[in-house]
Short mmCIF file of C-alpha atoms in Angstrom, two decimals:
data_model
loop_
_atom_site.label_atom_id
_atom_site.label_comp_id
_atom_site.label_asym_id
_atom_site.label_seq_id
_atom_site.Cartn_x
_atom_site.Cartn_y
_atom_site.Cartn_z
CA MET A 79 -16.67 20.20 83.27
CA ILE A 80 -17.86 23.72 84.15
CA LEU A 81 -15.47 26.00 86.12
CA ILE A 82 -17.07 28.62 88.33
CA ASN A 83 -14.91 31.48 89.61
CA LEU A 84 -16.12 32.18 93.09
CA LEU A 85 -13.51 34.98 93.76
CA PRO A 86 -14.78 38.62 93.84
CA HIS A 87 -13.27 39.58 90.49
CA ARG A 88 -14.83 43.00 90.49
CA GLU A 89 -13.24 43.92 93.76
CA ALA A 90 -9.94 42.49 92.56
CA ALA A 91 -10.10 44.58 89.38
CA ARG A 92 -11.01 47.67 91.39
CA LYS A 93 -8.12 47.03 93.74
CA LYS A 94 -5.77 46.59 90.82
CA ARG A 95 -6.88 49.88 89.29
CA GLN A 96 -6.48 51.58 92.66
CA ASP A 97 -2.96 50.21 92.97
CA VAL A 98 -2.09 51.42 89.47
CA PHE A 99 -3.54 54.85 90.29
CA ASN A 100 -1.58 55.05 93.55
CA VAL A 101 1.61 54.06 91.76
CA SER A 102 0.98 56.66 89.05
CA LEU A 103 0.18 59.28 91.66
CA GLY A 104 3.35 58.48 93.59
CA ALA A 105 5.41 58.58 90.39
CA SER A 106 3.86 61.92 89.45
CA ALA A 107 4.53 63.31 92.92
CA LEU A 108 8.11 62.07 92.77
CA THR A 109 8.59 63.56 89.31
CA GLY A 110 7.06 66.86 90.42
CA GLY A 111 9.27 66.89 93.49
CA LEU A 112 12.34 66.23 91.38
CA LEU A 113 11.37 69.00 88.93
CA ALA A 114 10.68 71.38 91.80
CA GLY A 115 14.03 70.53 93.34
CA VAL A 116 15.83 71.07 90.04
CA VAL A 117 14.05 74.40 89.50
CA PHE A 118 14.81 75.45 93.08
CA LEU A 119 18.47 74.57 92.72
CA TRP A 120 18.62 76.45 89.38
CA LEU A 121 16.99 79.52 90.92
CA GLN A 122 19.35 79.36 93.87
CA GLY A 123 22.27 79.23 91.47
CA GLN A 124 20.94 82.23 89.53
CA ILE A 125 20.43 84.18 92.77
CA ALA A 126 23.93 83.32 93.95
CA SER A 127 25.37 84.37 90.58
CA GLN A 128 23.42 87.66 90.65
CA ASP A 129 24.55 88.28 94.22
CA GLY A 130 28.13 87.78 93.09
CA LEU A 131 27.63 90.25 90.23
CA ASN A 132 26.01 92.73 92.61
CA THR A 133 28.97 92.44 94.96
CA ILE A 134 31.39 93.09 92.08
CA LEU A 135 29.32 96.06 90.90
CA THR A 136 29.20 97.49 94.42
CA GLN A 137 32.97 97.20 94.72
CA GLU A 138 33.49 98.85 91.33
CA ILE A 139 31.05 101.65 92.19
CA GLN A 140 32.91 102.26 95.44
CA ARG A 141 36.21 102.33 93.59
CA LEU A 142 34.84 104.79 91.03
CA ASP A 143 33.40 106.95 93.83
CA ASN A 144 36.84 107.11 95.40
CA GLN A 145 38.37 108.04 92.06
CA ILE A 146 35.74 110.75 91.55
CA LYS A 147 36.54 112.16 94.99
CA ASP A 148 40.24 112.16 94.11
CA ILE A 149 39.54 113.91 90.79
CA ALA A 150 37.35 116.50 92.52
CA ALA A 151 40.11 117.16 95.06
CA LEU A 152 42.65 117.55 92.25
CA GLU A 153 40.36 119.92 90.35
CA ALA A 154 39.90 122.00 93.51
CA GLU A 155 43.68 122.16 93.98
CA ILE A 156 44.18 123.12 90.33
CA ALA A 157 41.52 125.86 90.62
CA ALA A 158 43.19 127.18 93.78
CA LEU A 159 46.60 127.19 92.07
CA ARG A 160 45.16 129.04 89.06
CA ALA A 161 43.52 131.59 91.34
CA ARG A 162 46.81 132.19 93.16
CA GLN A 163 48.65 132.43 89.85
CA GLN A 164 46.09 134.95 88.56
CA ALA A 165 46.40 136.95 91.77
CA VAL A 166 50.18 137.08 91.40
CA GLU A 167 49.86 138.13 87.75
CA ASN A 168 47.36 140.84 88.70
CA LEU A 169 49.69 142.16 91.39
CA GLN A 170 52.55 142.28 88.92
CA ALA A 171 50.34 144.06 86.38
CA ASP A 172 49.04 146.51 88.99
CA ARG A 173 52.61 147.57 89.80
CA ASN A 174 52.93 149.02 86.30
CA MET A 175 49.38 150.38 86.17
CA PRO A 176 50.13 153.93 87.45
CA VAL A 177 52.84 154.43 84.83
CA GLN A 178 50.62 153.04 82.08
CA LEU A 179 47.72 155.14 83.35
CA LEU A 180 49.62 158.43 83.17
CA THR A 181 51.07 157.53 79.78
CA GLU A 182 47.67 156.73 78.29
CA LEU A 183 45.95 159.78 79.80
CA THR A 184 48.65 161.99 78.30
CA ARG A 185 47.99 160.45 74.89
CA GLN A 186 44.21 160.64 75.02
CA PHE A 187 43.67 164.09 76.58
CA PRO A 188 42.66 166.60 73.92
CA GLU A 189 44.01 170.13 73.93
CA GLY A 190 42.17 172.40 76.34
CA VAL A 191 41.46 169.73 78.99
CA TYR A 192 43.21 169.79 82.36
CA ILE A 193 43.10 167.38 85.26
CA THR A 194 42.74 168.79 88.76
CA SER A 195 42.24 165.54 90.67
CA MET A 196 42.65 161.82 90.00
CA ARG A 197 41.73 158.92 92.27
CA GLN A 198 42.35 155.22 91.63
CA ASP A 199 40.38 152.45 93.33
CA ASN A 200 41.77 149.16 92.05
CA GLN A 201 40.97 149.39 88.31
CA LEU A 202 38.42 152.19 88.60
CA ILE A 203 39.78 155.66 87.84
CA THR A 204 37.90 158.82 88.85
CA LEU A 205 38.99 162.00 87.08
CA GLN A 206 38.14 165.60 87.92
CA GLY A 207 39.19 168.41 85.66
CA THR A 208 38.45 171.50 83.68
CA ALA A 209 37.85 171.84 79.96
CA GLN A 210 37.51 174.83 77.71
CA SER A 211 34.11 173.61 76.52
CA ASN A 212 31.63 170.76 76.70
CA GLU A 213 32.86 169.60 73.30
CA ARG A 214 36.32 169.01 74.75
CA VAL A 215 34.80 166.81 77.45
CA SER A 216 32.90 164.85 74.80
CA GLU A 217 36.10 164.41 72.81
CA LEU A 218 37.86 163.09 75.91
CA LEU A 219 35.05 160.57 76.46
CA ARG A 220 35.31 159.40 72.84
CA ASN A 221 39.08 159.04 73.09
CA LEU A 222 38.86 156.98 76.25
CA ALA A 223 36.12 154.79 74.75
CA TYR A 224 37.52 154.16 71.27
CA GLN A 225 41.11 155.36 70.93
CA SER A 226 42.82 153.46 73.74
CA PRO A 227 42.82 149.68 74.37
CA TRP A 228 43.59 150.34 78.05
CA PHE A 229 40.33 152.07 78.98
CA THR A 230 36.75 150.88 78.88
CA LYS A 231 33.30 152.15 79.84
CA PRO A 232 34.02 155.85 80.41
CA GLU A 233 31.17 157.50 82.27
CA LEU A 234 30.49 161.23 82.73
CA ILE A 235 29.32 161.74 86.30
CA GLU A 236 28.97 165.49 86.38
CA ILE A 237 29.68 168.56 84.27
CA VAL A 238 29.20 172.08 85.67
CA ALA A 239 29.78 175.41 83.98
CA GLY A 240 32.23 177.72 85.74
CA ASN A 241 34.49 180.72 85.28
CA VAL A 242 38.25 180.95 85.46
CA ALA A 243 40.40 184.06 85.57
CA PHE A 244 42.57 184.52 82.50
CA GLY A 245 44.52 187.72 82.97
CA LYS A 246 41.96 190.48 83.47
CA ASP A 247 39.22 188.48 81.76
CA GLN A 248 36.93 185.74 82.96
CA ARG A 249 36.51 182.74 80.72
CA ARG A 250 33.76 180.18 80.95
CA VAL A 251 34.91 176.60 81.40
CA ALA A 252 33.35 173.19 82.01
CA ASN A 253 34.24 171.50 85.28
CA PHE A 254 33.71 167.76 84.94
CA THR A 255 33.92 164.53 86.88
CA MET A 256 34.15 161.24 85.03
CA ARG A 257 34.88 157.63 85.80
CA VAL A 258 36.63 155.06 83.61
CA ARG A 259 37.88 151.52 84.09
CA MET A 260 41.47 150.70 83.22
CA LEU A 261 42.26 147.23 81.94
CA ARG A 262 45.14 145.07 83.03
CA ALA A 263 47.78 143.96 80.54
CA SER A 264 46.30 140.44 80.47
CA GLU A 265 42.86 141.84 79.62
CA VAL A 266 44.30 144.03 76.88
CA GLN A 267 45.98 140.98 75.33
CA LYS A 268 42.76 138.95 75.46
CA ALA A 269 40.68 141.63 73.72
CA PRO A 270 42.15 141.19 70.18
CA ALA A 271 41.89 137.40 70.46
CA ALA A 272 38.23 137.64 71.50
CA ALA A 273 37.51 140.04 68.63
CA ALA A 274 39.23 137.73 66.13
CA SER A 275 37.25 134.70 67.31
CA ALA A 276 33.89 136.51 67.19
CA PRO A 277 31.65 135.42 64.29
CA VAL A 278 31.45 137.86 61.40
CA ALA A 279 27.94 138.85 60.36
CA PRO A 280 27.25 138.05 56.68
CA GLN A 281 27.00 141.07 54.44
CA SER A 282 24.10 141.42 52.09
CA VAL A 283 24.94 141.52 48.41
CA LYS A 284 23.19 144.22 46.47
CA PRO A 285 22.11 143.31 42.97
#
């Protein structure tokens, strides 16, 4: 007996393949959607974590900024206190400056030099006087520059030849004006320390 299949098997096979393809496509879409959802949730978690870290960092930065402002305010107060302390020390030192000035000038003035006028402007001393010769004026400048720790930067402003009556005779003299800066006691104390801390130049050794 011969069996003849009268059903459209080609169409049935095509339909079956289409169904399999649709199922595969749906499964792929579902899998892709699940993966996309997982990735999205992971990214959202990372963003939320980073936002939390950013918030913590912002708070810490703000706290450090406040601390920096406090430190700057303290440093300003310390600087102001030091300035006031230095001003008080300078006032105390300036009280003794006239006595120290006269004492040092008496020590450093060579014989034959006489002061006719002296003016003090803070630490700047202007001297006017008469000397027996120009060499005496030069000696006074050297003494003020190198022999006393209380004076610095002596400067000869003017020297003019003149005559002075000495009995019946007229003697030639040198009328001078000079300027010198007098140091405070605190500056005098700092000078040896600065000299001791200065580097010493190496000396060459001769063969």
